[in-house]
Amino acid sequence: MDKKRLKNLFQQLTVDEKIAQTVQLNGSLVAEYDVMNTGPMENLGLPEDLNIYEVGSIYNVNDFQKLKELQEKALESSRLKIPMLFMSDVIYGFRTIFPMPLAQAGSFDFDLIKEAAEVTAKESYLNGLHVLFSPMIDLVRDPRWGRVMESPGEDVYTAKRFAKSVIDGYQGEISETIDEDHVAACIKHFAAYGAPEGGREYNTVDMSNQRLFNEYLQPYQAAIEANTRLVMTAFNVLNGEPASGSKWLNRDILRKRYGFDGVLVSDHAAIKELIPHGYAKDTRDAAVKGLEAGVDFDMMTAIYAKELPELVKEQHFMELLDEAVWRILELKNQLGLFENPFRGLDQANTGEILTEKSKEIATALVEKSCVLLKNQGALPLKKDQKIAVVGPYGNSHLTIGFWASVSGNPKDAVPLKEGLLAELPEEKLCFARGYNMFDSYDAFGPLKAGIELLNGPIEAEEKLLTEAKEAAEEADVIVFTFGEQFLESGEGASKAHLGLPEKQIRLLDELKTCGKPIVGVLYTGRPLILTDIEDHFDSLLLAWYPGTMGGKGIANLLTGKANPSARLAMTFPRSEGQIPIYHAQLSTGRPLTSDHSDRFISKYRDESNEPLFTFGSGLSYADFEGTWQTAKAEKEAITFDFKVKNLTEIAGETVVHIYLKQRPASIVRPVRSLVASQIVSLGEHEEKECRVQLMIKELQVYDNYGNTIDSSGEYQFELDVLGKKEIISITL
């Protein structure tokens, strides 16, 4: 529909029809469907005269037949035949579930991440979805927060690259419309939601504007430059204002400074939550603050529906309502819904869901996302070894993670056992559960029977331990699968303690007494505290939540069919007392290397300053080294030339990192910050010449008012190849 016709349609809307467009409801209110509810589900108190089939959007219905029925009812109910928008919490895969975002980011293969996003977009499109509530690009530096799994991690550069890759994969090449097989991206959560005090979900955020502009806002800005069509507000307070009611944040920064012209949607009930925040006195005041802040969609409350009819009698609020509705209609038009309200639905069940191609991409991303944290020769496994695979993840389908349950099916997931049997002789493999992943299934309610079927019955821990030790005694090497079960990470899963359950530690201690090499395979949605058990492992592979093809990809890595290359996108602390700990920390006036006495420097008395595994950690079965050649600054970019050499007879690829180390600077800068990366593939003993370009604008820094600071001066850049580092200097 051209703009003239769209404007004509808009002008025909009544006030009540406009208000209905700003309402977004959970699918459970309109369809019998098992959906993810992430907020209060009590009676919303919607106006009696509001026809829910006339609202602007429904979310978290992922069944294409139900969506088709909903759209039919919406068109029947709408005087002007305005279709509904269908949105969903699809975070890292629709039916083909990819490794969780924190794992994907560690691959640093942003082209492959984009391919995975394209698969997710196509599967979502074929099931009638229009908008996905992802990517989440909140910078995170506190692993106590359960939602770190959804994030690209602690690093600004990584989050920016991840955001663009996913948005480009979802939306394709946008001109005036979003093409077939693509969907609109909704980035979240604006802003700084990933820095809650104490790592506690929904908690307040307090930081300097200098940190906000230079670090936490950067990934959102990159996403807006990539043309994301939607932004979701955050639950948190920032600078004394709840994000969903902040005019400064949403109008001055998001819209004016960054030029965002798309749809702004509240998170679940976030406008109503302005009241318990103490920022709004009642529902009317909440509606005023939400609309004045520029929030277009009120998700899952009756605030706009109840309060706007009276408010818009004032011209100021009528103008604000018109702004919101126009943006919503523009999004529907970009998706082509006025021409085809059943976009994607008429092609459902065409065999494009969970295809062999999508499985190949998922397997490749598993191989490139699992991080080899330690290897003292126990990996890769050999075909003539007798291997005891101990731990419930050895034969579990529950490896897709918390958020994948919205649209994914754990039955699709390839367990590690299946992957290993495809690569190793069956007679050389023995599997023992070792411990119960769950102490009971009561928390699953109606899903209890299905989870038990997937995971097996709860058994006596003593019996499982005995069986595991007997299997280990007969083996040449032990593969110990351990970590969190999937409900321990995700929204609402903040934890004060990040250690392993006692039963896992007890089993590991018993296995250690067998005197056999132990290979750890860690399944988790967040960094954990492994300090006391790290020395139990001869080799340690971090699998994260690997998704549908996890078992195949991990088996390929364990057996050497694939060579690890991933790096950590988030630091593993040595203890909770170090948190927050991350690689780009600011310099202190009294570092460990200062001339002050040992007592009066910045250090812990009872713990190392260093993490157990820092950002960027990750090994390979091969060994590589890098050497600088030249660094040349031109008008808009710096061109880096360097060589990378494979020192072994094992082919593989390595992720090269380039870090900035700027001292002195006009403001205190991080000790080092990642500014570029490149994946280099090398055959045995091969050497390659490589080139990376860095745009000088990427080196800009901001003061507390968001103004750029003079960036002239001397810069040092560190080339990091598997922890081997070289420095080169350049003056701008």
XYZ file of C-alpha atoms in Angstrom:
732
model
C 0.000 0.000 0.000
C 1.466 3.385 -0.940
C 1.757 6.156 1.660
C -1.189 8.086 0.234
C -3.572 5.134 0.632
C -2.163 4.356 4.081
C -2.734 7.956 5.119
C -6.282 7.773 3.849
C -6.876 4.601 5.874
C -5.399 6.230 8.970
C -7.667 9.251 8.633
C -10.750 7.023 8.603
C -9.953 5.472 11.996
C -12.143 6.400 14.943
C -10.540 7.209 18.285
C -11.583 3.813 19.683
C -10.083 2.038 16.667
C -6.844 3.936 17.129
C -6.641 3.022 20.798
C -7.271 -0.648 19.996
C -4.243 -0.597 17.705
C -1.968 0.240 20.681
C -3.044 -2.836 22.672
C -0.976 -6.027 22.601
C -2.306 -9.178 24.269
C -0.918 -12.600 25.049
C -2.269 -15.376 22.848
C -3.601 -17.271 25.859
C -6.464 -14.771 26.008
C -7.658 -15.577 22.498
C -6.520 -19.121 21.753
C -6.204 -22.422 23.551
C -2.483 -22.694 23.196
C 0.427 -23.376 25.523
C 2.397 -20.136 25.479
C 5.208 -18.600 27.498
C 3.781 -16.186 30.071
C 6.390 -13.859 31.530
C 4.185 -11.654 33.672
C 0.894 -11.406 35.575
C -2.052 -13.233 34.022
C -4.907 -12.014 36.238
C -8.023 -10.462 34.766
C -6.698 -7.455 32.889
C -9.790 -5.375 33.377
C -10.122 -4.551 29.692
C -13.086 -2.323 28.766
C -16.205 -4.359 28.089
C -16.703 -2.713 24.710
C -13.215 -3.648 23.499
C -13.334 -6.485 20.988
C -10.061 -8.330 21.506
C -10.081 -9.334 17.851
C -9.638 -5.657 16.973
C -6.438 -5.125 18.988
C -3.261 -4.263 17.157
C -1.183 -7.301 18.084
C -1.180 -10.775 19.606
C 1.996 -12.469 20.806
C 3.237 -15.978 21.599
C 0.871 -18.013 19.477
C 3.127 -20.141 17.292
C 0.619 -22.526 15.752
C -0.008 -21.437 12.159
C -3.562 -22.825 12.089
C -4.536 -20.835 15.186
C -2.900 -17.729 13.740
C -4.852 -18.131 10.547
C -8.084 -18.382 12.548
C -7.102 -15.302 14.562
C -6.420 -13.265 11.438
C -9.728 -14.325 9.930
C -11.559 -13.191 13.078
C -9.567 -9.951 13.137
C -10.540 -9.118 9.569
C -14.176 -9.982 10.307
C -14.151 -7.698 13.348
C -12.288 -4.766 11.823
C -14.460 -2.175 10.100
C -11.483 -1.150 7.919
C -10.054 -4.676 7.608
C -6.867 -3.884 9.527
C -4.909 -7.102 10.137
C -3.302 -8.095 13.413
C 0.434 -8.223 14.008
C 1.682 -11.572 15.307
C 4.791 -11.445 17.481
C 6.635 -14.079 19.487
C 9.453 -14.745 21.941
C 11.544 -16.567 19.367
C 15.053 -15.945 20.666
C 17.504 -18.359 19.016
C 15.464 -20.496 16.672
C 11.868 -21.322 15.819
C 11.878 -25.098 15.275
C 15.556 -25.462 14.413
C 17.067 -24.368 17.720
C 20.563 -22.959 17.487
C 23.058 -22.570 20.332
C 21.953 -19.897 22.781
C 23.076 -16.333 21.889
C 25.896 -16.173 24.455
C 27.328 -19.289 22.812
C 26.800 -18.002 19.265
C 28.630 -14.774 20.062
C 31.711 -16.754 21.086
C 31.990 -18.179 17.588
C 32.784 -14.690 16.254
C 31.515 -16.109 12.966
C 29.060 -13.324 12.268
C 28.300 -14.612 8.768
C 27.221 -17.973 10.178
C 25.184 -16.231 12.882
C 23.399 -14.340 10.103
C 22.703 -17.632 8.267
C 21.159 -19.069 11.430
C 18.993 -15.966 11.788
C 17.843 -16.381 8.191
C 16.720 -19.930 9.003
C 14.860 -18.676 12.081
C 13.202 -15.942 10.042
C 12.045 -18.328 7.321
C 10.658 -20.902 9.763
C 8.870 -18.130 11.671
C 7.500 -16.625 8.452
C 6.172 -20.006 7.319
C 4.278 -20.254 10.591
C 2.636 -16.862 10.230
C 4.795 -14.741 12.541
C 5.590 -11.145 11.672
C 7.857 -9.968 14.503
C 10.368 -11.751 16.735
C 11.230 -10.394 20.184
C 14.961 -10.681 19.533
C 17.854 -10.146 19.419
C 18.403 -9.247 23.054
C 21.533 -7.113 22.938
C 21.809 -5.995 26.539
C 25.456 -5.844 27.589
C 25.896 -8.226 30.566
C 28.710 -8.475 33.085
C 27.054 -10.252 35.981
C 26.455 -14.003 35.504
C 24.105 -14.074 38.476
C 21.501 -12.598 36.117
C 19.672 -15.486 34.467
C 19.166 -13.750 31.142
C 22.854 -13.690 30.242
C 22.056 -16.708 28.048
C 20.050 -14.477 25.684
C 22.799 -11.897 25.412
C 25.945 -11.700 23.251
C 27.904 -11.179 26.454
C 30.101 -8.592 28.101
C 31.853 -6.969 25.140
C 30.690 -3.900 23.226
C 32.249 -4.818 19.860
C 30.860 -8.372 19.988
C 27.356 -7.187 20.879
C 27.355 -4.663 18.028
C 28.433 -7.238 15.444
C 25.974 -9.819 16.803
C 23.099 -7.319 16.646
C 23.711 -6.468 13.007
C 24.119 -10.122 11.990
C 20.820 -11.213 13.539
C 18.847 -8.196 12.313
C 20.170 -8.588 8.776
C 19.296 -12.281 8.894
C 15.775 -11.654 10.149
C 14.838 -8.693 8.005
C 16.835 -9.193 4.810
C 17.420 -6.233 2.547
C 14.743 -3.734 3.549
C 13.731 -1.099 1.065
C 10.095 -0.173 1.537
C 9.007 -3.671 2.554
C 10.198 -6.720 4.448
C 10.311 -9.502 1.897
C 8.912 -13.032 1.993
C 10.766 -15.494 4.249
C 11.756 -12.617 6.536
C 10.352 -11.047 9.688
C 10.821 -7.818 11.622
C 13.337 -7.740 14.460
C 12.517 -6.272 17.871
C 15.679 -5.487 19.825
C 15.508 -5.469 23.597
C 15.640 -4.129 26.248
C 16.116 -0.379 25.967
C 18.167 0.446 27.884
C 20.925 -1.017 30.063
C 18.676 -3.846 31.270
C 21.713 -6.136 31.466
C 23.218 -4.317 34.460
C 20.743 -4.895 37.314
C 22.153 -4.348 40.791
C 23.167 -7.629 42.379
C 22.342 -9.491 39.164
C 18.723 -9.649 40.347
C 15.996 -9.826 37.712
C 13.945 -6.640 37.188
C 16.183 -4.710 39.594
C 17.334 -1.111 39.262
C 20.289 0.006 37.129
C 22.570 2.854 38.182
C 25.580 3.939 36.139
C 27.359 7.044 34.918
C 26.287 8.530 31.608
C 29.880 8.152 30.429
C 29.583 4.378 30.817
C 26.062 4.420 29.406
C 27.061 6.253 26.205
C 30.404 4.505 25.667
C 29.336 0.954 26.469
C 25.745 0.024 27.231
C 24.013 2.126 24.550
C 26.415 1.132 21.779
C 24.800 -2.219 20.798
C 21.352 -0.587 20.583
C 22.754 2.155 18.363
C 24.318 -0.470 16.097
C 20.953 -2.247 15.878
C 19.154 0.960 14.932
C 21.777 1.647 12.265
C 21.029 -1.885 11.000
C 17.390 -0.729 10.620
C 15.661 -2.783 13.292
C 11.957 -2.113 12.942
C 11.019 -2.449 16.610
C 12.516 -1.743 20.011
C 11.262 -3.083 23.350
C 11.522 -1.027 26.526
C 13.227 -2.338 29.649
C 11.818 -3.083 33.099
C 14.589 -1.318 34.970
C 15.027 2.122 36.459
C 17.810 4.182 34.851
C 18.885 7.603 36.134
C 15.918 7.600 38.484
C 13.298 6.883 35.807
C 11.722 3.573 34.793
C 12.813 2.986 31.218
C 9.236 2.534 29.971
C 8.290 6.000 31.198
C 11.442 7.933 30.364
C 11.059 10.702 27.763
C 14.804 11.350 27.897
C 15.655 7.745 27.109
C 12.983 6.976 24.519
C 12.456 10.302 22.815
C 15.726 12.213 23.245
C 18.139 9.275 22.917
C 16.309 6.561 20.974
C 14.372 8.699 18.510
C 16.220 12.039 18.249
C 19.833 11.045 18.870
C 19.791 7.619 17.176
C 17.075 8.376 14.625
C 14.824 5.403 15.390
C 11.508 5.795 13.552
C 10.001 2.349 14.166
C 7.626 0.870 16.739
C 8.405 1.011 20.467
C 6.708 -1.754 22.467
C 6.620 -2.054 26.234
C 7.821 -5.241 27.877
C 5.193 -7.382 29.602
C 3.074 -5.061 31.806
C 5.929 -2.537 32.029
C 3.635 0.489 31.717
C 1.455 -0.721 34.585
C 4.625 -1.355 36.602
C 5.335 2.384 36.593
C 2.944 2.394 39.564
C 4.817 -0.032 41.891
C 8.034 1.724 40.821
C 6.546 4.780 42.535
C 6.848 6.781 39.319
C 3.132 6.909 38.457
C 0.413 7.424 41.044
C -2.314 5.480 39.239
C -3.264 3.910 35.909
C -4.122 7.268 34.352
C -0.727 8.670 35.297
C 0.949 5.513 33.958
C -0.818 5.963 30.620
C 0.281 9.608 30.484
C 3.913 8.758 31.174
C 3.975 5.790 28.783
C 2.447 7.744 25.893
C 4.576 10.828 26.525
C 7.657 8.608 26.539
C 6.674 7.420 23.062
C 5.693 3.816 23.866
C 3.454 2.707 21.006
C 2.280 -0.725 22.231
C 1.028 -1.422 25.752
C 1.871 -5.100 26.230
C -0.531 -7.128 28.301
C -2.248 -4.466 30.407
C -5.470 -2.458 30.106
C -3.749 0.866 30.810
C -3.984 2.370 27.322
C -7.337 0.722 26.583
C -8.954 2.131 29.744
C -7.269 5.514 30.120
C -6.679 6.841 26.609
C -10.380 7.457 25.740
C -10.471 10.287 28.299
C -6.883 11.461 27.840
C -7.164 11.982 24.097
C -9.851 14.578 24.612
C -6.829 16.824 25.118
C -5.128 17.717 21.845
C -1.646 16.930 23.196
C -2.529 13.296 23.874
C -4.477 12.944 20.635
C -1.324 13.928 18.758
C 0.732 11.414 20.726
C -1.806 8.673 20.027
C -1.737 9.507 16.322
C 2.070 9.199 16.319
C 1.889 5.745 17.888
C -0.864 4.430 15.616
C 0.825 5.734 12.469
C 4.037 3.902 13.373
C 2.084 0.689 13.974
C 0.279 0.987 10.644
C 3.561 1.719 8.876
C 5.038 -1.499 10.286
C 2.034 -3.506 9.126
C 2.427 -1.913 5.717
C 6.166 -2.709 5.563
C 5.271 -6.335 6.210
C 2.773 -6.251 3.333
C -0.145 -7.184 5.582
C -2.688 -4.937 3.896
C -2.102 -6.743 0.590
C -1.720 -10.174 2.205
C -3.028 -10.432 5.783
C -2.158 -14.144 5.730
C 1.503 -13.501 4.982
C 3.359 -16.812 5.294
C 0.280 -18.684 6.452
C -0.692 -19.766 2.950
C 2.672 -21.520 2.634
C 2.697 -23.320 5.967
C 3.754 -26.975 6.116
C 5.787 -26.804 2.915
C 8.619 -28.878 4.361
C 10.829 -25.874 5.132
C 10.823 -26.479 8.888
C 13.841 -28.273 10.373
C 15.350 -29.047 6.970
C 18.617 -30.874 6.384
C 20.179 -27.544 5.422
C 19.053 -25.908 8.661
C 20.443 -28.860 10.626
C 23.782 -28.453 8.841
C 23.915 -24.781 9.792
C 22.938 -25.623 13.370
C 25.647 -28.314 13.595
C 28.281 -25.938 12.236
C 27.268 -23.287 14.763
C 27.509 -25.817 17.617
C 31.019 -26.729 16.482
C 31.989 -23.060 16.351
C 30.295 -22.091 19.639
C 31.573 -24.710 22.098
C 34.666 -23.428 23.886
C 37.624 -25.693 24.681
C 38.685 -24.197 28.007
C 41.317 -26.758 28.934
C 43.106 -29.622 27.227
C 45.958 -31.616 28.712
C 45.827 -34.287 26.038
C 42.585 -36.111 26.838
C 40.971 -34.705 23.681
C 40.284 -35.597 20.990
C 38.926 -39.011 21.956
C 40.326 -42.038 20.138
C 38.372 -44.867 18.570
C 40.356 -47.574 20.388
C 39.611 -46.119 23.822
C 36.894 -47.478 26.070
C 34.852 -44.438 27.076
C 32.468 -44.041 30.008
C 30.022 -41.202 29.421
C 28.762 -40.206 32.857
C 26.033 -37.709 33.660
C 22.416 -37.228 32.512
C 23.361 -34.972 29.608
C 24.962 -38.002 27.976
C 21.536 -39.127 26.808
C 19.273 -36.123 27.299
C 17.148 -34.186 24.828
C 16.803 -31.286 27.290
C 19.650 -29.294 25.784
C 17.824 -26.521 23.953
C 17.534 -24.140 26.914
C 14.770 -22.175 28.585
C 13.608 -19.855 25.794
C 13.543 -22.500 23.078
C 10.475 -24.021 24.723
C 8.324 -21.239 23.195
C 8.442 -22.761 19.708
C 11.038 -25.538 19.760
C 10.574 -29.184 20.617
C 13.167 -30.967 22.777
C 12.230 -34.217 21.028
C 14.019 -32.828 17.968
C 17.266 -32.407 19.876
C 20.074 -34.839 19.094
C 21.469 -36.160 22.406
C 25.203 -36.614 22.895
C 24.794 -40.412 22.900
C 23.452 -40.367 19.356
C 26.269 -38.117 18.215
C 28.991 -40.274 19.797
C 27.542 -43.514 18.419
C 27.829 -42.034 14.933
C 31.569 -41.443 15.399
C 32.814 -44.160 17.786
C 32.367 -47.971 17.990
C 29.323 -48.860 20.074
C 31.248 -51.531 21.981
C 33.698 -48.866 23.175
C 31.001 -46.681 24.718
C 29.262 -47.036 28.075
C 26.650 -44.615 29.410
C 25.724 -44.017 33.061
C 23.367 -41.308 34.274
C 25.432 -40.637 37.405
C 22.937 -38.277 39.035
C 19.398 -37.016 38.513
C 19.213 -33.823 36.494
C 16.023 -32.963 38.420
C 15.243 -33.841 42.016
C 11.561 -34.109 41.029
C 9.262 -33.225 38.136
C 6.613 -31.497 40.224
C 7.585 -28.019 38.995
C 6.537 -28.903 35.447
C 2.808 -29.190 36.158
C 0.963 -30.549 33.095
C 4.295 -31.026 31.294
C 5.499 -33.376 34.022
C 4.793 -36.604 32.117
C 6.496 -35.350 28.949
C 9.628 -34.201 30.763
C 9.846 -37.495 32.648
C 9.523 -39.377 29.371
C 12.375 -37.367 27.868
C 14.608 -37.549 30.912
C 13.738 -40.864 32.552
C 12.412 -41.605 36.046
C 13.997 -40.164 39.195
C 16.289 -42.789 40.732
C 18.158 -43.102 44.004
C 21.292 -40.951 43.898
C 23.380 -43.623 45.641
C 22.439 -46.195 43.019
C 23.316 -43.824 40.181
C 26.659 -42.930 41.752
C 27.584 -46.598 42.188
C 26.694 -47.415 38.573
C 28.715 -44.450 37.324
C 31.797 -45.391 39.282
C 31.611 -49.000 38.096
C 31.448 -47.796 34.487
C 34.351 -45.435 35.058
C 36.526 -48.172 36.555
C 36.179 -50.197 33.350
C 36.960 -47.278 31.024
C 40.143 -45.754 29.626
C 38.705 -42.236 29.734
C 35.681 -40.623 31.419
C 33.447 -38.054 29.730
C 31.616 -36.256 32.530
C 28.535 -34.262 31.468
C 27.424 -31.745 34.073
C 26.134 -28.238 34.757
C 22.745 -26.546 35.033
C 19.390 -27.953 34.034
C 17.545 -25.664 31.641
C 15.165 -24.063 34.170
C 18.145 -22.615 36.069
C 18.820 -20.005 33.379
C 16.602 -17.570 31.537
C 14.157 -14.908 32.641
C 13.386 -15.022 36.349
C 16.387 -17.273 37.110
C 18.754 -14.977 38.972
C 21.059 -16.831 41.351
C 23.178 -15.622 44.259
C 25.380 -18.714 44.107
C 26.935 -20.032 40.912
C 28.516 -23.244 42.145
C 27.528 -26.744 41.101
C 25.047 -28.890 43.058
C 26.658 -30.963 45.780
C 25.662 -34.235 44.111
C 27.608 -33.318 40.977
C 30.717 -32.401 42.952
C 30.445 -35.594 44.987
C 30.221 -37.707 41.838
C 33.154 -35.888 40.243
C 35.261 -36.473 43.362
C 34.439 -40.170 43.178
C 35.317 -40.342 39.488
C 38.643 -38.663 40.198
C 39.618 -41.520 42.505
C 39.455 -43.890 39.509
C 42.689 -42.396 38.222
C 41.397 -42.083 34.648
C 41.562 -38.979 32.421
C 38.373 -36.949 32.807
C 36.877 -34.885 30.004
C 34.294 -32.411 31.270
C 31.414 -31.333 29.034
C 29.674 -28.394 30.669
C 26.036 -27.565 29.826
C 24.978 -24.192 31.193
C 23.192 -20.950 30.403
C 25.698 -18.768 32.268
C 29.288 -18.736 33.548
C 29.580 -20.842 36.696
C 32.098 -20.977 39.533
C 34.374 -23.922 38.718
C 37.449 -22.921 40.711
C 37.432 -25.828 43.171
C 36.846 -28.507 40.546
C 38.702 -27.218 37.484
C 41.791 -29.262 38.349
C 39.698 -32.470 38.282
C 39.517 -32.214 34.503
C 42.196 -33.147 32.044
C 40.102 -31.462 29.355
C 37.071 -29.203 29.612
C 34.635 -28.356 26.816
C 31.999 -25.694 27.415
C 28.879 -26.763 25.479
C 26.465 -24.071 26.785
C 22.887 -24.966 25.714
C 23.709 -26.126 22.195
C 20.233 -26.541 20.696
C 18.761 -29.069 18.288
C 22.017 -30.414 16.855
C 24.005 -30.232 20.076
C 24.779 -33.938 20.362
C 26.140 -34.146 16.822
C 28.253 -30.987 17.002
C 29.701 -31.800 20.424
C 30.528 -35.369 19.364
C 32.325 -33.990 16.317
C 34.437 -31.812 18.604
C 35.147 -34.527 21.167
C 36.326 -36.948 18.481
C 38.379 -34.449 16.487
C 36.121 -34.522 13.443
C 35.780 -30.789 14.097
C 38.445 -28.558 15.625
C 37.378 -26.113 18.376
C 37.807 -22.414 17.619
C 35.297 -20.555 19.835
C 36.258 -18.009 22.442
C 34.426 -16.990 25.596
C 32.019 -14.099 25.110
C 31.726 -13.742 28.888
C 34.224 -14.117 31.714
C 34.091 -17.013 34.212
C 34.828 -15.636 37.713
C 36.863 -17.484 40.301
C 34.291 -16.577 42.962
C 31.041 -14.646 43.322
C 32.951 -12.006 45.285
C 34.716 -10.860 42.101
C 31.470 -10.054 40.274
C 31.203 -7.949 38.186
C 34.423 -9.005 36.482
C 35.037 -8.507 32.766
C 37.936 -7.906 30.417
C 37.302 -4.231 29.596
C 37.545 -2.929 33.149
C 38.747 0.609 33.709
C 42.286 1.309 34.844
C 42.879 2.068 38.510
C 45.478 4.418 39.988
C 46.816 1.597 42.119
C 47.076 -1.500 39.934
C 48.943 -4.644 40.973
C 52.034 -3.288 39.207
C 52.114 0.029 41.152
C 54.935 1.097 43.489
C 52.733 1.076 46.580
C 53.125 -1.563 49.256
C 51.357 -4.859 48.782
C 48.569 -3.845 51.148
C 47.672 -0.500 49.623
C 46.914 -1.536 46.059
C 43.713 -2.597 44.311
C 43.510 -6.279 45.195
C 41.585 -8.855 47.203
C 43.219 -10.196 50.354
C 41.558 -13.603 49.953
C 41.283 -14.081 46.190
C 43.137 -13.408 42.971
C 42.183 -10.373 40.899
C 42.154 -12.600 37.833
C 39.140 -14.644 36.700
C 39.265 -18.383 36.202
C 38.692 -17.976 32.447
C 38.661 -14.494 30.942
C 36.743 -13.168 27.951
C 38.429 -14.403 24.777
C 39.686 -17.662 26.308
C 39.484 -20.691 24.067
C 41.814 -23.406 22.770
C 42.201 -25.459 19.603
C 43.665 -28.866 18.819
C 46.095 -26.927 16.639
C 48.411 -24.110 17.737
C 48.702 -20.728 16.052
C 50.723 -17.557 16.325
C 50.284 -14.085 14.868
C 52.704 -11.287 14.010
C 52.022 -7.669 13.150
C 53.159 -6.396 9.754
C 51.859 -2.822 9.469
C 49.143 -0.502 10.736
C 48.284 2.438 8.503
C 45.845 5.238 9.338
C 43.989 6.919 6.496
C 41.198 9.491 6.554
C 38.357 7.240 7.734
C 39.941 3.893 8.601
C 42.974 2.106 9.988
C 44.239 -0.807 7.903
C 45.957 -3.585 9.856
C 48.153 -6.149 8.128
C 49.343 -9.228 10.022
C 50.353 -12.830 9.510
C 48.924 -15.920 11.176
C 50.755 -19.237 11.161
C 49.622 -22.758 12.031
C 52.412 -24.317 14.103
C 51.041 -27.861 13.889
C 50.079 -30.616 11.471
C 46.417 -30.201 12.419
C 44.258 -28.074 10.135
C 41.896 -25.664 11.803
C 40.756 -22.104 12.185
C 41.402 -19.530 14.851
C 39.642 -16.354 15.919
C 42.068 -13.437 15.830
C 41.282 -10.567 18.200
C 42.591 -7.008 17.984
C 42.373 -5.016 21.220
C 42.795 -1.297 21.821
C 45.075 -0.228 24.677
C 44.892 3.577 24.827
C 47.038 5.266 27.480
C 46.931 8.172 28.086
C 43.457 9.195 26.953
C 41.184 12.187 27.486
C 39.014 10.074 29.802
C 39.970 6.888 31.623
C 39.645 4.035 29.141
C 39.374 0.272 29.704
C 42.607 -1.608 30.267
C 41.886 -3.094 26.863
C 38.827 -3.261 24.631
C 38.110 -5.445 21.619
C 37.840 -3.447 18.388
C 38.130 -6.068 15.624
C 38.130 -9.802 14.972
C 38.777 -12.131 12.070
C 38.459 -15.873 11.548
C 41.511 -17.394 9.824
C 41.449 -20.965 8.441
C 44.812 -22.676 8.019
C 46.045 -26.041 6.811
C 48.919 -27.843 8.485
C 51.925 -25.501 8.938
C 50.235 -22.959 6.673
C 50.854 -19.215 7.034
C 48.514 -16.510 5.740
C 48.712 -12.777 5.313
C 45.599 -11.109 6.700
C 44.064 -7.641 6.623
C 41.463 -5.966 8.827
C 40.043 -2.482 8.471
C 38.804 -0.518 11.472
C 36.702 2.588 10.938
C 38.163 5.443 12.968
C 34.658 6.490 14.068
C 34.540 3.228 16.056
C 37.202 4.720 18.349
C 35.009 7.674 19.360
C 34.375 8.187 23.061
C 31.732 10.271 24.787
C 31.522 12.443 27.888
C 28.701 12.433 30.433
C 26.565 14.570 28.141
C 26.956 12.264 25.161
C 29.314 14.649 23.362
C 32.240 13.198 21.427
C 35.704 13.762 22.845
C 38.768 14.573 20.770
C 40.213 11.217 19.647
C 43.641 12.364 18.488
C 46.686 10.814 20.160
C 48.709 7.611 20.324
C 46.952 4.266 20.178
C 48.304 0.824 20.931
C 46.702 -2.209 19.333
C 47.231 -5.728 20.631
C 47.096 -8.711 18.275
C 45.825 -11.736 20.225
C 46.087 -15.200 18.662
C 45.308 -18.004 21.132
C 46.576 -15.813 23.965
C 49.850 -14.932 22.217
C 50.026 -11.135 22.088
C 51.889 -8.499 20.085
C 51.612 -4.682 20.270
C 51.738 -2.120 17.486
C 51.385 1.661 17.920
C 49.824 4.295 15.693
C 49.192 8.042 16.052
C 45.958 9.663 14.952
